Amino acid sequence: MAQLMGALAHAITSDDVVGTVVEHVLPPFDATGLIIQAVEDGGLRSVGCAGYPPVFTDLVRNAPVTEMAEGTPIRDVLSAPYALMFFPSPEELISAYPATAEFVTIGGKNSWAFLPLVASGRAIGFCCISWSRRHSLADSERALLGALSALIAQALERARLYDAEYTRAQELQRGMLPLALPSVPAVTAAARFVPSSGDIGGDWYDVIPLTSGRVALAIGDVMGHGLAEAVTMGRLRTAVHTLATLDLPPDELLTHLNHIVSDLGDDFCATFLYAVYDPASGTCTFANAGHPPPALVHPDGSVHFPDLAVNPPLGAGTPPFDTTELALPPDSLVVMYTDGLIESRTRDIGRGIARLEDVLHAALGTAGRSPSEPDHKATDCLDRLCDTITAELLSSHETCDDSALLIARTHLIPSHDIASWPLPDTAMAAAQARQHAHNQLAAWDLDELVATTELVVSELVGNVVRHAKGPVRLRLLRSDVLICEVSDGSLTTPHIRHASATDEGGRGLQLIEALSHRWGTRHASTGKCIWTEQLLPTSCQATEASCRRLTVQS
């Protein structure tokens, strides 16, 4: 009894309670079967079942009270929750409750004791202990089982509260992760999140579309476990989204995030890996704050773990943060993960990274995309690769920590979909920009956008000549949208102003706002870039999607 009380006191979840009863209650009574069910939402929920065939377990699982209890001892146990009911033989059970005949036949037991589980004066469920051979229950055993049922009920009620809180915390955690990854031309991406078997943590990932066809890949891990860490994860993901849409460089983004985590207090710390991929140049800029390095898989199948500049975790470091820029061949894989995927009590980070490399080498022969596969199948291949990696790396140990995995296959904008010209820092620049745009859109069969684009580039270049400084450059990119960029050497950010009815100017950016699907400003160390996006005509979008697939495959 003392051992059972101690074990039940340490039982946290409902599964722990069932395991404790199986280990400490069944052997002393020579029992071979256990069923524990709880009253929940007008029905009976199966908490645990041991010693029965799967077909029997499926038969009794989640049956409504009216179905399950009608014509069985369960109804009487729940309605008179202080009476233990014992049936020494199948004949006696079936005679008293004919509806149990099917359960008796399938279950394969010959004696049963039905114990009420009472907590706070109400029946919260029942426990059925059974014997494969016919059994006689002595008065001492009956009294002992009655006492044990009270202990089991208290432990189960406590565990159910924990289970409910844990379920709500997991729902909160999953609700803070992306429901679906965005579809962007720059990358094809897939991800997996595997929760731990214990407390929830703060692992997360994201894919964030940026301007000019670029994309940000983010993955992080708030150190520690619990609801506070999960909430902090959600706050950080929201902050990353906000900062990324401002087109901050990776080092500046980490600086702002570091301030946010530092303001949360000394108890919070997070690792973070952030990458910005540019499909026009094929470069990827990484910023790492104490996070495990990404794996880069080149099209030839070689796996590399780049030597990135590593900064302290967020909340533990001070700016500036270093970045690393790498050139990625088209169709490369960027594999980002949290430490829960590679580390365990029996495997350190070094062995975990080596194991990941082995799994990637072995899996890419079947999970990698062949050149002839279209984009939707490419996504399926990455999904299968995610499943393979998580299965291989997590099957050998209990998931005591959350695991997140993000894989992105990079695509390059073809050179014939990019056009760029230097412009003079004079009044002639706008006319030249209009002519360049006219000729290029004609070559791209985008005649429907010529008039609008000429007006857009004319206004952008005119503003640069009047209010900024050179060098001036115009760039057009054809992707799923038409992107126009005008860069200059000034760091001044343009703003829309409200011109009065009598003003002769000041409406240029209002015109840009009206003509563009989106527009904004992106800063660099040498100046700024004002960009606009225009939606392609419907027929052109279908053609461009087909051309993009052919380009990626070639």
Coordinates of C-alpha atoms in Angstrom, one line a residue:
M1 CA 0.0 0.0 0.0
A2 CA 2.8 2.4 0.9
Q3 CA 4.5 1.8 -2.4
L4 CA 1.3 2.3 -4.3
M5 CA 0.6 5.6 -2.5
G6 CA 4.1 6.8 -3.3
A7 CA 3.8 5.9 -6.9
L8 CA 0.4 7.5 -7.3
A9 CA 1.7 10.6 -5.7
H10 CA 4.3 10.9 -8.4
A11 CA 1.9 10.1 -11.2
I12 CA 1.5 13.2 -13.3
T13 CA -0.6 12.2 -16.3
S14 CA -3.5 9.8 -16.7
D15 CA -1.1 7.4 -18.5
D16 CA 1.1 7.5 -15.4
V17 CA -1.9 6.5 -13.2
V18 CA -2.8 3.6 -15.4
G19 CA 0.8 2.4 -15.5
T20 CA 1.1 2.6 -11.7
V21 CA -2.1 0.6 -11.2
V22 CA -0.9 -2.1 -13.7
E23 CA 2.4 -2.3 -11.9
H24 CA 1.4 -2.1 -8.2
V25 CA -2.3 -3.4 -8.1
L26 CA -2.7 -6.2 -10.6
P27 CA 0.2 -8.5 -9.4
P28 CA -0.7 -8.7 -5.7
F29 CA -4.2 -9.8 -6.7
D30 CA -3.0 -12.1 -9.5
A31 CA -5.2 -10.1 -11.9
T32 CA -4.5 -9.9 -15.6
G33 CA -6.7 -7.2 -16.9
L34 CA -7.5 -3.5 -16.3
I35 CA -10.0 -1.0 -17.7
I36 CA -10.2 2.6 -16.4
Q37 CA -12.7 4.9 -17.9
A38 CA -13.7 8.4 -16.9
V39 CA -17.0 10.3 -17.2
E40 CA -16.4 13.1 -19.6
D41 CA -18.8 15.4 -21.6
G42 CA -21.7 13.0 -21.2
G43 CA -19.7 9.9 -22.3
L44 CA -17.1 7.5 -21.1
R45 CA -13.6 8.2 -22.2
S46 CA -11.1 5.4 -22.1
V47 CA -8.2 6.4 -19.8
G48 CA -6.4 3.1 -20.0
C49 CA -6.7 -0.6 -20.9
A50 CA -4.3 -3.4 -20.2
G51 CA -4.4 -7.1 -20.7
Y52 CA -7.1 -7.1 -23.4
P53 CA -6.9 -7.7 -27.2
P54 CA -7.1 -4.6 -29.4
V55 CA -10.5 -5.5 -30.7
F56 CA -11.9 -5.4 -27.2
T57 CA -10.2 -2.0 -26.6
D58 CA -11.8 -0.6 -29.7
L59 CA -15.2 -1.9 -28.7
V60 CA -15.3 0.0 -25.4
R61 CA -13.4 3.1 -26.4
N62 CA -15.3 6.4 -26.3
A63 CA -18.7 4.7 -26.2
P64 CA -21.5 7.1 -24.9
V65 CA -22.7 6.4 -21.4
T66 CA -26.2 5.5 -22.5
E67 CA -24.8 2.8 -24.9
M68 CA -21.9 1.6 -22.8
A69 CA -23.6 1.6 -19.4
E70 CA -27.1 0.4 -20.4
G71 CA -27.5 -3.2 -19.3
T72 CA -24.0 -3.5 -17.8
P73 CA -22.6 -3.1 -14.3
I74 CA -21.2 0.3 -15.2
R75 CA -24.5 2.0 -14.9
D76 CA -25.0 0.7 -11.4
V77 CA -21.4 1.4 -10.3
L78 CA -21.8 5.0 -11.5
S79 CA -25.2 5.5 -9.9
A80 CA -24.3 3.9 -6.6
P81 CA -20.6 4.9 -6.4
Y82 CA -19.7 3.3 -3.1
A83 CA -20.5 -0.3 -3.9
L84 CA -17.9 -2.6 -5.3
M85 CA -19.4 -5.2 -7.7
F86 CA -17.7 -8.6 -8.2
F87 CA -18.6 -11.4 -10.6
P88 CA -16.6 -14.6 -10.1
S89 CA -17.7 -16.2 -13.4
P90 CA -19.0 -15.3 -16.9
E91 CA -22.3 -17.1 -16.1
E92 CA -23.0 -14.8 -13.2
L93 CA -22.1 -11.6 -15.1
I94 CA -24.2 -12.5 -18.1
S95 CA -27.1 -13.7 -16.0
A96 CA -27.2 -10.4 -14.1
Y97 CA -26.4 -8.3 -17.2
P98 CA -27.2 -10.1 -20.5
A99 CA -25.9 -7.1 -22.6
T100 CA -22.4 -8.0 -21.5
A101 CA -22.2 -11.3 -23.4
E102 CA -20.4 -9.8 -26.3
F103 CA -17.8 -8.1 -24.1
V104 CA -17.3 -11.3 -22.1
T105 CA -16.6 -13.3 -25.3
I106 CA -14.2 -10.8 -26.9
G107 CA -12.4 -9.9 -23.6
G108 CA -11.5 -13.5 -22.7
K109 CA -11.7 -13.0 -18.9
N110 CA -13.5 -15.1 -16.3
S111 CA -13.8 -12.9 -13.2
W112 CA -14.4 -9.2 -12.8
A113 CA -14.4 -6.6 -10.1
F114 CA -16.0 -3.2 -10.9
L115 CA -14.7 -0.4 -8.6
P116 CA -16.3 3.0 -8.5
L117 CA -13.9 6.0 -8.7
V118 CA -15.2 8.7 -6.5
A119 CA -13.5 12.1 -6.0
S120 CA -15.1 15.1 -4.2
G121 CA -18.2 13.1 -3.6
R122 CA -19.0 12.3 -7.2
A123 CA -18.4 9.4 -9.5
I124 CA -15.7 10.4 -12.0
G125 CA -15.4 7.0 -13.6
F126 CA -14.8 3.3 -12.9
C127 CA -12.1 0.8 -12.7
C128 CA -12.5 -2.8 -13.8
I129 CA -10.0 -5.4 -12.6
S130 CA -10.3 -8.8 -14.2
W131 CA -8.8 -12.3 -14.0
S132 CA -8.1 -14.8 -16.8
R133 CA -9.0 -17.6 -14.5
R134 CA -12.0 -17.7 -12.2
H135 CA -11.2 -16.0 -9.0
S136 CA -12.8 -15.8 -5.6
L137 CA -12.6 -12.5 -3.8
A138 CA -12.0 -12.7 -0.1
D139 CA -13.5 -10.1 2.3
S140 CA -10.0 -8.7 3.0
E141 CA -9.4 -8.4 -0.7
R142 CA -12.7 -6.6 -1.2
A143 CA -11.9 -4.1 1.6
L144 CA -8.4 -3.5 0.2
L145 CA -9.8 -2.9 -3.3
G146 CA -12.3 -0.5 -1.9
A147 CA -9.5 1.5 -0.3
L148 CA -7.4 1.4 -3.4
S149 CA -10.3 2.7 -5.6
A150 CA -10.3 5.9 -3.5
L151 CA -6.5 6.4 -4.0
I152 CA -6.8 5.7 -7.7
A153 CA -9.7 8.2 -8.0
Q154 CA -7.8 11.0 -6.3
A155 CA -4.8 10.4 -8.5
L156 CA -6.9 10.2 -11.6
E157 CA -8.7 13.4 -10.9
R158 CA -5.4 15.2 -10.3
A159 CA -4.0 13.7 -13.5
R160 CA -7.0 14.7 -15.5
L161 CA -6.6 18.3 -14.5
Y162 CA -3.0 18.2 -15.5
D163 CA -3.9 16.5 -18.9
A164 CA -6.5 19.3 -19.5
E165 CA -4.0 22.0 -18.8
Y166 CA -1.3 20.3 -20.9
T167 CA -3.7 19.9 -23.8
R168 CA -4.7 23.6 -23.7
A169 CA -1.0 24.5 -23.5
Q170 CA -0.2 22.3 -26.5
E171 CA -3.1 23.9 -28.5
L172 CA -1.8 27.3 -27.6
Q173 CA 1.7 26.3 -28.7
R174 CA 0.5 24.8 -32.0
G175 CA -1.7 27.8 -32.6
M176 CA 1.3 30.1 -32.5
L177 CA 3.0 28.1 -35.3
P178 CA 2.2 28.7 -38.9
L179 CA -1.0 26.9 -40.0
A180 CA 0.6 26.6 -43.5
L181 CA 3.8 27.7 -45.1
P182 CA 3.4 30.5 -47.7
S183 CA 3.8 29.6 -51.4
V184 CA 6.6 31.8 -52.8
P185 CA 8.6 31.5 -56.0
A186 CA 12.0 31.8 -54.2
V187 CA 11.7 28.5 -52.2
T188 CA 9.7 25.4 -51.9
A189 CA 9.4 24.6 -48.2
A190 CA 8.2 22.0 -45.8
A191 CA 8.3 21.8 -42.0
R192 CA 7.6 19.5 -39.0
F193 CA 7.0 20.1 -35.3
V194 CA 7.2 17.2 -32.9
P195 CA 6.1 18.1 -29.3
S196 CA 8.0 16.6 -26.4
S197 CA 6.6 13.9 -24.2
G198 CA 6.9 16.2 -21.2
D199 CA 6.3 20.0 -20.7
I200 CA 5.7 22.2 -23.7
G201 CA 8.6 24.3 -25.0
G202 CA 9.3 27.2 -27.2
D203 CA 10.4 25.8 -30.5
W204 CA 9.1 27.5 -33.6
Y205 CA 9.8 28.1 -37.3
D206 CA 8.5 30.4 -40.1
V207 CA 8.8 31.3 -43.8
I208 CA 8.3 35.0 -44.4
P209 CA 7.9 36.6 -47.9
L210 CA 10.0 39.7 -48.3
T211 CA 10.2 42.3 -51.0
S212 CA 11.8 41.9 -54.5
G213 CA 11.1 38.2 -54.4
R214 CA 13.3 37.5 -51.4
V215 CA 12.2 35.2 -48.6
A216 CA 13.2 34.9 -44.9
L217 CA 13.7 31.6 -43.2
A218 CA 13.5 31.6 -39.4
I219 CA 13.8 29.0 -36.6
G220 CA 14.2 29.5 -32.9
D221 CA 14.0 27.9 -29.5
V222 CA 13.1 29.6 -26.2
M223 CA 15.2 27.9 -23.6
G224 CA 13.3 26.1 -20.9
H225 CA 9.9 24.4 -20.8
G226 CA 6.5 25.6 -19.7
L227 CA 3.6 27.8 -20.6
A228 CA 5.6 31.0 -20.2
E229 CA 8.2 29.8 -22.7
A230 CA 5.5 28.9 -25.2
V231 CA 4.0 32.4 -24.9
T232 CA 7.4 34.0 -25.3
M233 CA 7.8 31.9 -28.5
G234 CA 4.6 33.4 -29.8
R235 CA 5.8 36.9 -29.0
L236 CA 9.1 36.4 -30.7
R237 CA 7.5 35.0 -33.8
T238 CA 5.2 38.0 -34.0
A239 CA 8.2 40.3 -33.5
V240 CA 10.2 38.6 -36.2
H241 CA 7.3 38.9 -38.6
T242 CA 7.0 42.6 -37.9
L243 CA 10.7 43.3 -38.2
A244 CA 11.1 41.2 -41.3
T245 CA 8.4 43.1 -43.1
L246 CA 10.3 46.3 -42.4
D247 CA 13.1 44.8 -44.5
L248 CA 15.7 45.1 -41.8
P249 CA 19.0 43.5 -42.5
P250 CA 19.6 40.2 -40.5
D251 CA 22.0 41.8 -38.1
E252 CA 19.7 44.7 -37.3
L253 CA 16.8 42.3 -36.8
L254 CA 18.8 40.3 -34.3
T255 CA 19.7 43.5 -32.5
H256 CA 16.0 44.4 -32.0
L257 CA 15.1 40.8 -31.0
N258 CA 17.9 40.8 -28.5
H259 CA 16.4 44.0 -26.9
I260 CA 13.0 42.3 -26.7
V261 CA 14.2 39.2 -25.0
S262 CA 16.4 41.2 -22.6
D263 CA 13.4 43.2 -21.6
L264 CA 11.6 40.0 -20.6
G265 CA 14.0 39.5 -17.7
D266 CA 17.0 37.3 -16.8
D267 CA 14.9 34.1 -16.8
F268 CA 14.4 34.2 -20.6
C269 CA 16.9 33.3 -23.3
A270 CA 16.4 32.1 -26.9
T271 CA 18.5 30.7 -29.7
F272 CA 17.6 31.9 -33.2
L273 CA 18.7 31.3 -36.8
Y274 CA 17.6 33.7 -39.5
A275 CA 18.4 33.5 -43.2
V276 CA 17.4 35.8 -46.1
Y277 CA 17.5 34.2 -49.5
D278 CA 17.7 36.4 -52.6
P279 CA 16.6 34.5 -55.7
A280 CA 17.9 37.2 -58.1
S281 CA 21.5 36.7 -56.9
G282 CA 21.3 33.2 -55.4
T283 CA 22.9 34.4 -52.1
C284 CA 21.7 33.6 -48.6
T285 CA 22.6 35.8 -45.6
F286 CA 22.6 34.0 -42.3
A287 CA 22.5 35.5 -38.8
N288 CA 22.9 33.0 -35.9
A289 CA 22.3 33.6 -32.2
G290 CA 23.5 30.5 -30.4
H291 CA 21.5 28.1 -32.7
P292 CA 22.7 24.8 -34.2
P293 CA 24.1 25.4 -37.7
P294 CA 22.0 24.7 -40.8
A295 CA 22.7 21.8 -43.1
L296 CA 23.2 22.9 -46.8
V297 CA 22.6 20.2 -49.4
H298 CA 23.9 21.0 -52.9
P299 CA 22.3 19.7 -56.0
D300 CA 25.1 17.0 -56.3
G301 CA 23.9 15.6 -53.0
S302 CA 26.9 16.8 -50.9
V303 CA 25.9 17.9 -47.4
H304 CA 27.7 20.8 -45.7
F305 CA 27.4 22.5 -42.3
P306 CA 28.7 26.0 -43.0
D307 CA 31.0 27.7 -40.6
L308 CA 28.7 30.6 -39.7
A309 CA 29.5 33.6 -37.5
V310 CA 27.9 32.5 -34.2
N311 CA 26.6 35.1 -31.8
P312 CA 25.4 34.6 -28.2
P313 CA 21.8 33.6 -27.7
L314 CA 19.2 36.3 -27.6
G315 CA 19.0 37.8 -24.2
A316 CA 22.6 36.9 -23.4
G317 CA 24.5 38.9 -26.0
T318 CA 25.2 42.5 -27.0
P319 CA 25.2 44.0 -30.4
P320 CA 26.6 44.1 -33.0
F321 CA 25.6 40.7 -34.4
D322 CA 27.7 39.2 -37.2
T323 CA 26.3 37.8 -40.4
T324 CA 27.5 35.3 -43.1
E325 CA 26.6 35.5 -46.8
L326 CA 26.8 32.4 -48.9
A327 CA 26.2 31.7 -52.5
L328 CA 23.8 28.8 -53.0
P329 CA 23.5 26.9 -56.3
P330 CA 19.9 26.6 -57.6
D331 CA 18.0 23.7 -56.2
S332 CA 20.0 23.6 -53.0
L333 CA 18.4 22.5 -49.7
V334 CA 18.6 24.6 -46.6
V335 CA 17.9 22.4 -43.5
M336 CA 17.2 24.2 -40.3
Y337 CA 16.3 22.5 -37.0
T338 CA 16.2 22.9 -33.2
D339 CA 18.4 21.0 -30.8
G340 CA 15.6 18.7 -29.8
L341 CA 15.9 17.0 -33.1
I342 CA 19.6 16.0 -32.8
E343 CA 20.2 16.0 -29.0
S344 CA 19.1 13.6 -26.3
R345 CA 20.2 12.2 -23.0
T346 CA 22.4 9.7 -24.8
R347 CA 23.5 11.8 -27.8
D348 CA 25.4 15.1 -27.7
I349 CA 25.1 17.8 -30.4
G350 CA 28.2 16.6 -32.3
R351 CA 27.0 13.1 -32.7
G352 CA 23.5 14.4 -33.5
I353 CA 24.8 16.6 -36.3
A354 CA 26.8 13.6 -37.7
R355 CA 23.6 11.5 -37.5
L356 CA 21.6 14.2 -39.4
E357 CA 24.3 14.2 -42.1
D358 CA 24.1 10.4 -42.4
V359 CA 20.2 10.5 -42.6
L360 CA 20.3 13.2 -45.3
H361 CA 22.8 11.2 -47.4
A362 CA 20.7 8.1 -47.1
A363 CA 17.3 9.8 -47.6
L364 CA 18.1 12.0 -50.6
G365 CA 18.4 9.0 -52.9
T366 CA 14.6 8.5 -52.5
A367 CA 13.3 11.7 -51.0
G368 CA 15.1 14.2 -53.2
R369 CA 13.3 15.8 -56.2
S370 CA 14.3 14.6 -59.6
P371 CA 14.6 17.3 -62.4
S372 CA 11.5 16.1 -64.1
E373 CA 9.1 16.5 -61.2
P374 CA 6.7 19.5 -61.1
D375 CA 6.5 21.9 -58.2
H376 CA 3.6 20.2 -56.3
K377 CA 5.5 16.9 -56.3
A378 CA 8.6 18.8 -55.1
T379 CA 6.6 19.8 -52.0
D380 CA 5.6 16.2 -51.5
C381 CA 9.2 15.1 -51.7
L382 CA 10.2 17.6 -49.0
D383 CA 7.3 16.4 -46.9
R384 CA 8.6 12.9 -47.2
L385 CA 12.1 14.0 -46.4
C386 CA 10.8 15.8 -43.2
D387 CA 9.0 12.6 -42.2
T388 CA 12.2 10.5 -42.8
I389 CA 14.4 12.8 -40.8
T390 CA 12.1 13.1 -37.8
A391 CA 11.5 9.3 -37.8
E392 CA 15.1 8.4 -38.0
L393 CA 16.4 11.0 -35.5
L394 CA 13.6 10.7 -32.9
S395 CA 12.8 7.0 -33.0
S396 CA 15.8 6.0 -30.9
H397 CA 15.1 8.2 -27.9
E398 CA 12.1 9.6 -26.0
T399 CA 11.3 13.2 -27.1
C400 CA 12.1 15.0 -23.9
D401 CA 12.4 18.3 -25.8
D402 CA 10.3 19.8 -28.6
S403 CA 11.7 19.3 -32.1
A404 CA 11.3 21.7 -35.1
L405 CA 12.5 21.1 -38.6
L406 CA 12.3 23.5 -41.6
I407 CA 13.6 22.5 -45.1
A408 CA 13.6 24.9 -48.0
R409 CA 14.7 24.2 -51.6
T410 CA 16.0 27.3 -53.3
H411 CA 15.1 28.5 -56.8
L412 CA 16.9 31.1 -58.9
I413 CA 15.1 33.8 -60.9
P414 CA 16.4 33.2 -64.5
S415 CA 18.7 35.9 -65.9
H416 CA 16.2 36.6 -68.7
D417 CA 13.6 37.6 -66.1
I418 CA 15.9 40.3 -64.6
A419 CA 16.8 43.6 -66.3
S420 CA 18.9 46.4 -64.8
W421 CA 20.2 49.8 -66.1
P422 CA 22.2 52.6 -64.6
L423 CA 20.6 56.0 -64.9
P424 CA 22.1 59.5 -65.0
D425 CA 21.6 61.8 -62.1
T426 CA 19.9 64.4 -64.3
A427 CA 16.5 65.4 -65.6
M428 CA 17.0 62.9 -68.5
A429 CA 16.8 59.9 -66.1
A430 CA 13.0 59.7 -66.1
A431 CA 12.8 59.6 -69.9
Q432 CA 15.4 56.9 -70.1
A433 CA 13.7 54.9 -67.4
R434 CA 10.4 55.0 -69.3
Q435 CA 12.1 53.9 -72.5
H436 CA 13.9 51.0 -70.7
A437 CA 10.6 49.9 -69.1
H438 CA 8.7 50.1 -72.4
N439 CA 11.2 48.0 -74.3
Q440 CA 11.6 45.4 -71.6
L441 CA 7.9 44.8 -71.0
A442 CA 7.4 44.5 -74.7
A443 CA 10.1 41.8 -74.8
W444 CA 8.3 40.0 -71.9
D445 CA 4.9 40.3 -73.6
L446 CA 3.6 42.4 -70.8
D447 CA 2.1 45.1 -73.0
E448 CA -0.9 45.5 -70.7
L449 CA 1.4 46.9 -68.0
V450 CA 3.5 49.2 -70.1
A451 CA 1.5 52.4 -69.5
T452 CA 1.3 51.9 -65.8
T453 CA 4.9 50.8 -65.4
E454 CA 6.1 53.8 -67.4
L455 CA 4.3 56.1 -65.1
V456 CA 5.5 54.3 -62.0
V457 CA 9.2 54.4 -62.9
S458 CA 8.9 58.0 -64.1
E459 CA 7.6 59.1 -60.7
L460 CA 10.2 57.0 -58.8
V461 CA 13.1 58.2 -60.8
G462 CA 11.8 61.8 -60.8
N463 CA 11.7 61.8 -57.0
V464 CA 15.2 60.5 -56.8
V465 CA 16.6 63.2 -59.1
R466 CA 14.7 65.9 -57.2
H467 CA 15.2 64.8 -53.6
A468 CA 18.0 62.2 -53.4
K469 CA 21.4 61.6 -54.9
G470 CA 23.1 59.2 -57.2
P471 CA 24.1 56.7 -58.3
V472 CA 20.7 55.9 -59.7
R473 CA 19.7 52.4 -61.0
L474 CA 16.5 50.9 -62.3
R475 CA 15.8 47.2 -62.1
L476 CA 12.8 45.1 -63.3
L477 CA 12.2 41.6 -62.2
R478 CA 9.5 39.3 -63.6
S479 CA 8.3 36.7 -61.1
D480 CA 4.8 35.9 -59.9
V481 CA 4.5 39.7 -59.9
L482 CA 6.3 42.5 -61.8
I483 CA 8.8 44.2 -59.5
C484 CA 10.2 47.7 -60.2
E485 CA 13.1 48.9 -58.2
V486 CA 14.8 52.3 -58.2
S487 CA 17.9 52.6 -56.0
D488 CA 19.9 55.7 -55.1
G489 CA 22.7 56.7 -52.7
S490 CA 20.5 58.5 -50.2
L491 CA 19.3 57.1 -46.9
T492 CA 16.3 59.4 -46.7
T493 CA 13.0 57.5 -46.6
P494 CA 10.2 58.9 -48.8
H495 CA 6.8 59.5 -47.2
I496 CA 3.3 60.1 -48.7
R497 CA 2.2 63.6 -47.9
H498 CA -1.3 65.0 -48.3
A499 CA -1.2 67.7 -50.9
S500 CA -3.8 70.4 -50.8
A501 CA -6.1 71.1 -53.8
T502 CA -3.9 74.1 -54.9
D503 CA -0.5 72.4 -54.6
E504 CA 1.2 71.8 -58.0
G505 CA 3.2 68.8 -56.7
G506 CA 3.5 66.4 -53.8
R507 CA 1.2 63.7 -55.3
G508 CA 3.9 61.4 -56.7
L509 CA 3.8 58.7 -54.0
Q510 CA 0.0 58.9 -53.8
L511 CA 0.1 58.0 -57.5
I512 CA 2.5 55.1 -56.8
E513 CA 0.1 53.9 -54.0
A514 CA -2.8 53.9 -56.4
L515 CA -1.0 52.2 -59.3
S516 CA 0.9 49.5 -57.4
H517 CA -0.3 46.3 -55.6
R518 CA 2.4 47.0 -53.0
W519 CA 5.3 49.4 -52.6
G520 CA 7.9 50.3 -50.0
T521 CA 11.5 51.2 -49.2
R522 CA 14.4 49.0 -48.4
H523 CA 17.7 50.4 -46.9
A524 CA 21.2 49.2 -47.5
S525 CA 24.6 50.3 -46.4
T526 CA 25.1 52.3 -49.6
G527 CA 21.7 53.9 -49.9
K528 CA 18.1 52.8 -50.4
C529 CA 15.8 51.1 -52.8
I530 CA 12.2 52.1 -53.5
W531 CA 10.3 49.1 -54.9
T532 CA 6.8 48.5 -56.3
E533 CA 4.9 45.3 -57.2
Q534 CA 2.3 45.0 -59.9
L535 CA 0.1 42.0 -60.4
L536 CA 0.6 40.2 -63.7
P537 CA -2.4 39.9 -66.1
T538 CA -4.2 36.6 -65.6
S539 CA -3.0 35.1 -68.8
C540 CA 0.5 36.2 -68.1
Q541 CA 0.4 34.7 -64.6
A542 CA -0.4 31.2 -66.0
T543 CA 2.3 31.6 -68.6
E544 CA 4.9 32.7 -66.1
A545 CA 4.0 29.9 -63.7
S546 CA 4.6 27.4 -66.5
C547 CA 7.9 29.1 -67.5
R548 CA 9.0 29.1 -63.9
R549 CA 8.4 25.4 -63.5
L550 CA 10.4 24.7 -66.7
T551 CA 13.2 26.9 -65.5
V552 CA 13.4 25.2 -62.1
Q553 CA 13.4 21.7 -63.8
S554 CA 16.2 22.6 -66.3

